[in-house]
XYZ file of C-alpha atoms in Angstrom:
388
model
C -0.312 -14.504 22.003
C -3.798 -14.070 21.174
C -5.488 -17.513 21.134
C -8.209 -18.970 18.702
C -11.927 -18.199 20.145
C -12.753 -22.341 19.926
C -15.750 -22.006 21.415
C -17.148 -19.780 18.622
C -15.423 -21.523 16.186
C -17.316 -25.208 17.073
C -20.591 -24.066 15.433
C -18.360 -24.328 11.879
C -16.767 -27.936 13.049
C -19.288 -29.633 10.498
C -19.177 -29.367 6.746
C -22.515 -31.040 6.769
C -24.254 -28.626 8.600
C -24.066 -25.793 5.577
C -23.893 -27.276 2.460
C -24.601 -30.596 0.387
C -22.255 -33.503 -0.063
C -21.118 -32.036 -3.308
C -20.205 -28.632 -1.814
C -18.393 -30.662 0.907
C -16.153 -32.509 -1.864
C -15.207 -29.074 -3.205
C -13.835 -27.594 -0.042
C -10.762 -29.151 2.134
C -11.757 -31.422 4.636
C -12.872 -29.789 8.102
C -10.418 -31.183 10.214
C -10.254 -28.293 12.681
C -12.727 -25.348 13.640
C -10.656 -22.988 11.930
C -10.597 -24.899 8.418
C -14.316 -25.517 8.793
C -14.913 -22.103 9.119
C -13.204 -20.894 6.172
C -15.028 -24.022 4.366
C -18.340 -22.448 5.427
C -17.406 -18.905 3.992
C -15.735 -19.850 0.918
C -17.532 -22.400 -0.752
C -20.904 -20.703 -1.076
C -19.161 -17.233 -2.518
C -17.050 -20.023 -5.125
C -20.323 -21.698 -6.368
C -22.080 -18.242 -6.713
C -19.740 -16.556 -8.252
C -18.003 -19.431 -10.262
C -14.562 -18.947 -9.154
C -12.167 -21.733 -10.412
C -9.628 -21.299 -7.938
C -9.197 -19.288 -4.215
C -6.421 -18.856 -1.739
C -6.926 -17.943 1.788
C -4.409 -17.431 4.256
C -4.846 -16.483 8.109
C -1.889 -15.368 10.652
C -3.058 -15.951 14.384
C -0.795 -14.615 16.417
C 2.592 -15.152 14.111
C 0.888 -18.750 12.986
C -0.163 -18.980 9.782
C -3.066 -21.224 8.296
C -3.602 -21.895 4.735
C -6.368 -22.782 3.203
C -6.795 -23.453 -0.670
C -10.016 -24.336 -2.897
C -10.172 -24.779 -6.873
C -7.794 -24.956 -9.521
C -5.307 -22.060 -10.858
C -5.734 -23.096 -13.903
C -8.955 -24.828 -15.325
C -6.998 -26.208 -19.077
C -4.472 -27.971 -16.989
C -6.504 -28.504 -13.606
C -3.537 -27.873 -11.526
C -4.766 -27.157 -8.320
C -4.409 -23.834 -6.406
C -1.783 -23.563 -3.076
C -0.567 -21.484 -1.137
C 2.540 -20.599 -3.353
C 0.107 -20.198 -6.468
C 0.377 -16.558 -7.883
C -2.084 -14.010 -8.312
C -2.817 -10.831 -9.570
C -3.664 -8.625 -6.369
C -4.496 -5.374 -8.491
C -4.619 -2.678 -6.049
C -3.312 -4.145 -3.144
C -0.017 -3.099 -4.885
C -0.670 0.408 -3.819
C 0.037 -0.556 -0.286
C 3.979 -1.627 -1.440
C 4.195 1.791 -3.380
C 3.190 3.387 -0.211
C 5.703 1.854 1.914
C 8.594 2.080 -1.012
C 7.543 6.192 -0.525
C 7.653 5.745 2.864
C 11.012 4.384 2.707
C 12.024 6.834 1.295
C 11.157 9.107 3.784
C 12.681 7.457 6.511
C 15.744 7.450 4.702
C 15.611 11.395 3.986
C 15.387 11.255 0.230
C 12.160 12.993 0.169
C 9.590 14.967 2.454
C 5.728 14.251 1.827
C 5.536 17.681 2.029
C 7.391 18.167 -1.088
C 5.818 19.479 -4.279
C 5.704 16.588 -6.740
C 7.352 18.761 -9.941
C 10.786 19.165 -7.127
C 11.351 15.487 -7.788
C 10.014 15.750 -11.571
C 11.634 18.790 -13.170
C 9.487 18.051 -16.387
C 6.287 18.586 -14.344
C 7.774 22.160 -13.585
C 4.778 24.770 -14.734
C 2.365 22.450 -14.558
C -0.407 21.712 -11.537
C 2.117 19.957 -9.698
C 4.107 22.850 -8.843
C 1.568 23.066 -5.887
C 0.525 19.553 -5.121
C 2.289 17.770 -2.500
C 3.599 13.950 -2.348
C 1.434 13.420 0.251
C -1.629 14.373 -1.706
C -0.637 12.501 -4.555
C -0.507 9.501 -1.873
C -3.637 10.015 -0.405
C -5.977 10.382 -3.411
C -6.334 14.379 -2.894
C -4.246 15.900 -5.605
C -7.288 17.447 -6.984
C -9.804 14.898 -8.944
C -6.689 12.758 -10.908
C -9.193 10.168 -12.321
C -9.596 6.660 -11.532
C -7.772 5.314 -14.524
C -5.594 7.464 -17.578
C -7.200 8.281 -20.642
C -7.051 5.818 -22.989
C -5.113 8.044 -25.193
C -2.789 8.701 -22.187
C -2.061 5.008 -20.927
C 1.046 4.553 -21.956
C 4.741 5.331 -19.898
C 5.328 7.609 -23.199
C 2.421 9.427 -23.397
C 1.972 10.292 -19.268
C 4.107 12.823 -18.824
C 2.225 15.078 -21.639
C -1.148 14.075 -19.747
C 0.239 14.880 -16.397
C 1.464 18.574 -18.010
C -2.227 19.463 -19.437
C -4.109 17.759 -16.399
C -6.210 20.734 -14.439
C -7.290 20.163 -11.066
C -11.329 20.032 -10.701
C -11.047 20.629 -7.208
C -8.735 22.346 -4.317
C -5.497 20.454 -3.628
C -6.123 18.545 -0.695
C -10.042 19.298 -0.488
C -11.482 16.081 -1.706
C -10.502 12.600 -2.128
C -10.961 11.059 -5.671
C -9.402 6.899 -6.057
C -6.936 7.109 -8.364
C -4.157 5.104 -10.109
C -2.595 7.785 -11.472
C -2.382 9.834 -8.506
C -0.741 7.277 -6.225
C 1.207 6.017 -9.790
C 2.806 8.971 -9.603
C 3.659 9.146 -5.961
C 5.621 5.886 -6.727
C 7.151 6.665 -9.529
C 8.663 9.883 -7.833
C 9.666 7.930 -4.540
C 11.698 5.406 -6.743
C 13.419 8.787 -8.658
C 14.342 10.096 -5.299
C 15.927 6.777 -4.639
C 18.106 7.196 -7.905
C 16.588 3.792 -9.242
C 13.244 2.816 -11.675
C 10.104 1.874 -9.732
C 10.641 -2.192 -10.471
C 14.217 -2.230 -9.968
C 14.132 -0.341 -6.830
C 10.999 -2.349 -5.892
C 12.521 -6.045 -6.686
C 16.008 -5.307 -5.161
C 15.581 -3.368 -2.225
C 12.034 -3.143 -0.787
C 11.109 -6.892 -1.471
C 13.808 -8.106 -0.280
C 14.105 -6.070 3.091
C 10.456 -7.489 3.447
C 11.868 -10.926 3.014
C 9.319 -11.579 0.380
C 11.108 -14.406 -1.956
C 8.075 -14.918 -4.536
C 6.381 -11.665 -5.154
C 7.076 -10.013 -8.309
C 6.319 -6.856 -10.432
C 7.037 -9.317 -14.029
C 6.575 -13.206 -13.295
C 10.217 -14.738 -13.977
C 9.921 -17.555 -16.750
C 10.829 -19.825 -13.793
C 7.887 -19.082 -12.095
C 5.305 -18.901 -14.885
C 4.257 -22.256 -13.551
C 2.991 -20.728 -10.581
C 1.131 -18.082 -12.368
C -2.581 -18.683 -12.053
C -4.635 -18.469 -15.306
C -7.092 -15.309 -14.329
C -10.776 -15.511 -15.914
C -13.158 -12.680 -17.019
C -16.860 -11.982 -16.514
C -17.259 -14.238 -19.552
C -15.403 -16.947 -18.090
C -12.417 -16.118 -20.887
C -8.976 -16.499 -20.060
C -7.259 -13.073 -19.347
C -4.246 -11.732 -17.519
C -3.164 -8.014 -16.656
C -1.950 -5.920 -19.590
C 0.570 -3.135 -19.915
C -0.779 0.541 -19.151
C 1.128 3.912 -17.602
C 2.302 3.135 -14.475
C 0.958 0.030 -13.859
C 3.565 -1.296 -11.820
C 3.530 1.480 -9.490
C -0.633 1.150 -9.089
C -1.781 -2.297 -9.528
C 1.429 -4.206 -10.993
C 1.941 -6.773 -8.163
C 1.754 -10.446 -8.524
C 2.156 -12.897 -5.281
C 1.231 -15.637 -3.519
C -1.153 -16.356 -0.431
C 1.919 -17.328 1.703
C 4.265 -14.246 0.605
C 1.521 -11.875 1.010
C 0.643 -13.441 4.469
C 4.451 -12.570 5.458
C 3.698 -9.327 4.566
C 0.594 -9.176 6.577
C 2.641 -10.273 9.202
C 5.662 -7.605 8.776
C 2.930 -5.024 9.151
C 1.856 -6.443 12.298
C 5.277 -7.048 13.787
C 7.760 -4.611 12.557
C 10.315 -6.051 14.990
C 12.428 -7.806 12.875
C 12.714 -5.369 10.298
C 15.497 -2.678 10.221
C 14.505 0.687 11.143
C 13.763 2.907 8.277
C 11.441 0.069 7.664
C 10.045 0.099 10.631
C 9.305 3.794 10.060
C 7.713 3.357 6.613
C 5.483 1.088 7.825
C 4.212 2.970 10.536
C 3.757 5.798 7.601
C 1.548 3.721 6.214
C -0.672 2.764 9.195
C -0.706 6.114 10.022
C -3.800 8.201 9.668
C -3.986 11.246 7.300
C -7.631 12.395 6.901
C -11.359 11.042 7.239
C -13.878 10.455 4.887
C -17.196 8.960 6.929
C -15.657 5.900 9.367
C -12.588 5.428 7.397
C -9.040 6.933 7.709
C -6.692 7.299 5.091
C -3.520 5.736 5.310
C -1.043 5.316 2.458
C -2.101 2.437 0.654
C -4.251 1.397 3.686
C -7.328 2.225 4.639
C -8.341 2.182 8.666
C -11.548 1.491 10.642
C -12.036 1.736 14.411
C -12.058 -2.079 15.358
C -14.608 -3.657 16.139
C -16.582 -2.550 13.313
C -19.815 -3.715 11.883
C -20.191 -5.444 8.647
C -22.259 -2.619 7.107
C -19.212 0.342 8.133
C -17.261 -1.734 6.223
C -18.854 -2.634 3.385
C -19.917 1.177 3.195
C -16.091 1.890 3.165
C -15.210 -0.527 0.440
C -18.245 0.407 -1.358
C -18.594 1.323 -5.782
C -19.021 5.325 -4.126
C -16.171 5.515 -2.362
C -14.124 4.356 -5.241
C -15.648 5.886 -7.974
C -17.059 9.697 -6.268
C -15.364 12.470 -4.774
C -15.628 12.670 -0.856
C -14.502 16.084 1.109
C -11.928 15.134 3.494
C -11.191 15.910 7.266
C -7.584 16.522 7.424
C -5.919 15.289 10.801
C -2.974 17.348 11.647
C -0.655 16.359 12.646
C -1.286 12.863 11.274
C -2.653 10.409 13.787
C -0.613 7.149 14.690
C -1.908 3.717 14.857
C -4.374 3.877 17.499
C -4.866 0.881 19.764
C -7.835 -0.838 18.136
C -8.347 -0.707 14.517
C -8.746 -2.918 11.472
C -6.818 -2.083 7.963
C -7.621 -2.934 4.943
C -7.205 -3.192 0.731
C -8.942 -4.530 -1.877
C -7.491 -5.120 -5.324
C -8.764 -6.328 -8.789
C -7.395 -6.662 -12.398
C -9.855 -8.238 -14.912
C -9.687 -11.387 -14.109
C -8.330 -11.102 -10.494
C -10.028 -10.213 -6.820
C -7.843 -9.416 -3.917
C -8.725 -8.565 -0.258
C -5.989 -8.257 2.609
C -7.461 -7.618 6.044
C -5.892 -7.261 9.707
C -6.320 -5.978 13.079
C -2.822 -5.256 14.474
C -4.018 -5.337 18.197
C -5.027 -8.714 17.906
C -2.550 -10.147 15.835
C -4.626 -11.575 13.545
C -4.668 -10.990 9.574
C -6.371 -12.292 6.154
C -5.300 -12.766 2.692
C -8.329 -13.676 0.218
C -6.831 -14.241 -3.405
C -9.047 -15.486 -6.192
C -8.386 -15.988 -9.884
C -11.779 -14.176 -10.994
C -12.734 -10.220 -9.947
C -15.723 -10.958 -8.106
C -17.958 -8.681 -6.280
C -15.765 -6.801 -3.601
C -18.524 -7.450 -1.051
C -18.277 -10.905 -1.136
C -14.633 -10.394 -0.235
C -15.534 -8.221 2.403
C -18.537 -10.445 4.086
C -15.703 -13.638 4.220
C -13.152 -11.679 6.027
C -15.386 -10.135 8.288
C -17.026 -13.171 9.352
C -13.651 -14.861 9.513
C -11.891 -12.153 11.548
C -14.854 -11.636 13.735
C -14.543 -15.511 15.055
C -11.064 -14.965 15.471
C -11.327 -11.826 17.845
C -14.493 -12.002 19.598
C-alpha cells in the first residue's frame, strides 16, 4: 500500500508560509501535511476565481481524505461538506460509458454493432454505418459539441440524427460531442431494456455502491444540492436538454464520487460483469497526441508533465477535430497511467483524476464553472506530491 510522501509534503505544513492571515481563515486548519498541501493549492484559486464553495476528496491507498471550503449557497451560508451535491457535467460521461461497457459485458450489445441495430428508427440514416464504439469515442464523423438549439429536446433529437450528415469518414477524427456519447448511452440503455435514467438509478449506481449520486435530485436531498453561480455570479442550475442525463446530468457528492474513483482503482469488490466493464472504460482505443482515448476516461502515461496534461484538457482538444490513430486491438490499461475527466455546467466545475498503479486519486468539485487549467494544476500538484 502506498504512503503519502511526507518529506515532500512537509514544505506545505504552514499555511502562513503561503497566504495572508485572512486567506488562512478561509481554509480548514492545516493540522497535517496533506491538509496544508490542499490548502496551498486551493485557497488562491478560490480567491482568484471568486468560487463560493469547493470540495476536494483524495484517496491514498484506500483511505479517504476530505477537504471542504466555503459555502454551498451564498444566500443561506450553508457550508460545503463531503456530502454536498454538485453538478459534475461531463464527468457524467464516465458513468454513461461504464453503463455501456456493462451492457457489453452482459452480452446485450457489442461495441462493433451499428447504431441503427439498436434503434430501428435510425435505419436509412448515416447511423447504419456508425458503430457504437465510434459514438462512445467521439469519432462518428463530426457530431458537434452540442445539439443545435432547434434539436435540443428529447422529442426532436431523432429528427436531427436522421438528417445529420458526417463531415469526416466514421472513425477518422475525434470531435468531442455530447450528441455522440449521449446516443451511445441511450442505445446502451435500450439494449438493457430500460430507459437510461432507470437503468442507471436502479442498476449501475447501486452496483457501484453509490447512494448519493443522482440524475434527478430527490426532494429529500435538495437541502444538500449546492447552488451554482454563473460568470456574472448569478444563481444557475443545469437545464433539461436532449440526452442531458447521458452527457452531463449527474449530480453527486465528493464522498460518493471518491467512492466511484476507488471502485475504478480496485474492482475486486465488484461483480464480474462490472469488473469487465470498468476494464473496458480504461482500455485505450486510439491516440491523439499524448492522450489515449478510453470510454469516458482519457488516459496518459504517468508521470506526465503539467504542460502535457494541460494540452490534453485544452480548449482546442475539446472544440476542434483531430485525426486519430486507432489501437487494434484496443490496448488494456498499462502499468503506469493517469486517467482523468473534466466536467462543467453553467454554474459548476468538476475534475477527477487517478493513478491506478499508485492507488491514489482526487476529486475536485466547485459551484462555479471556473477555468479548466486551474483544476488541472491543482490536481497535478497534489497528485505529484503523493506519488513522487
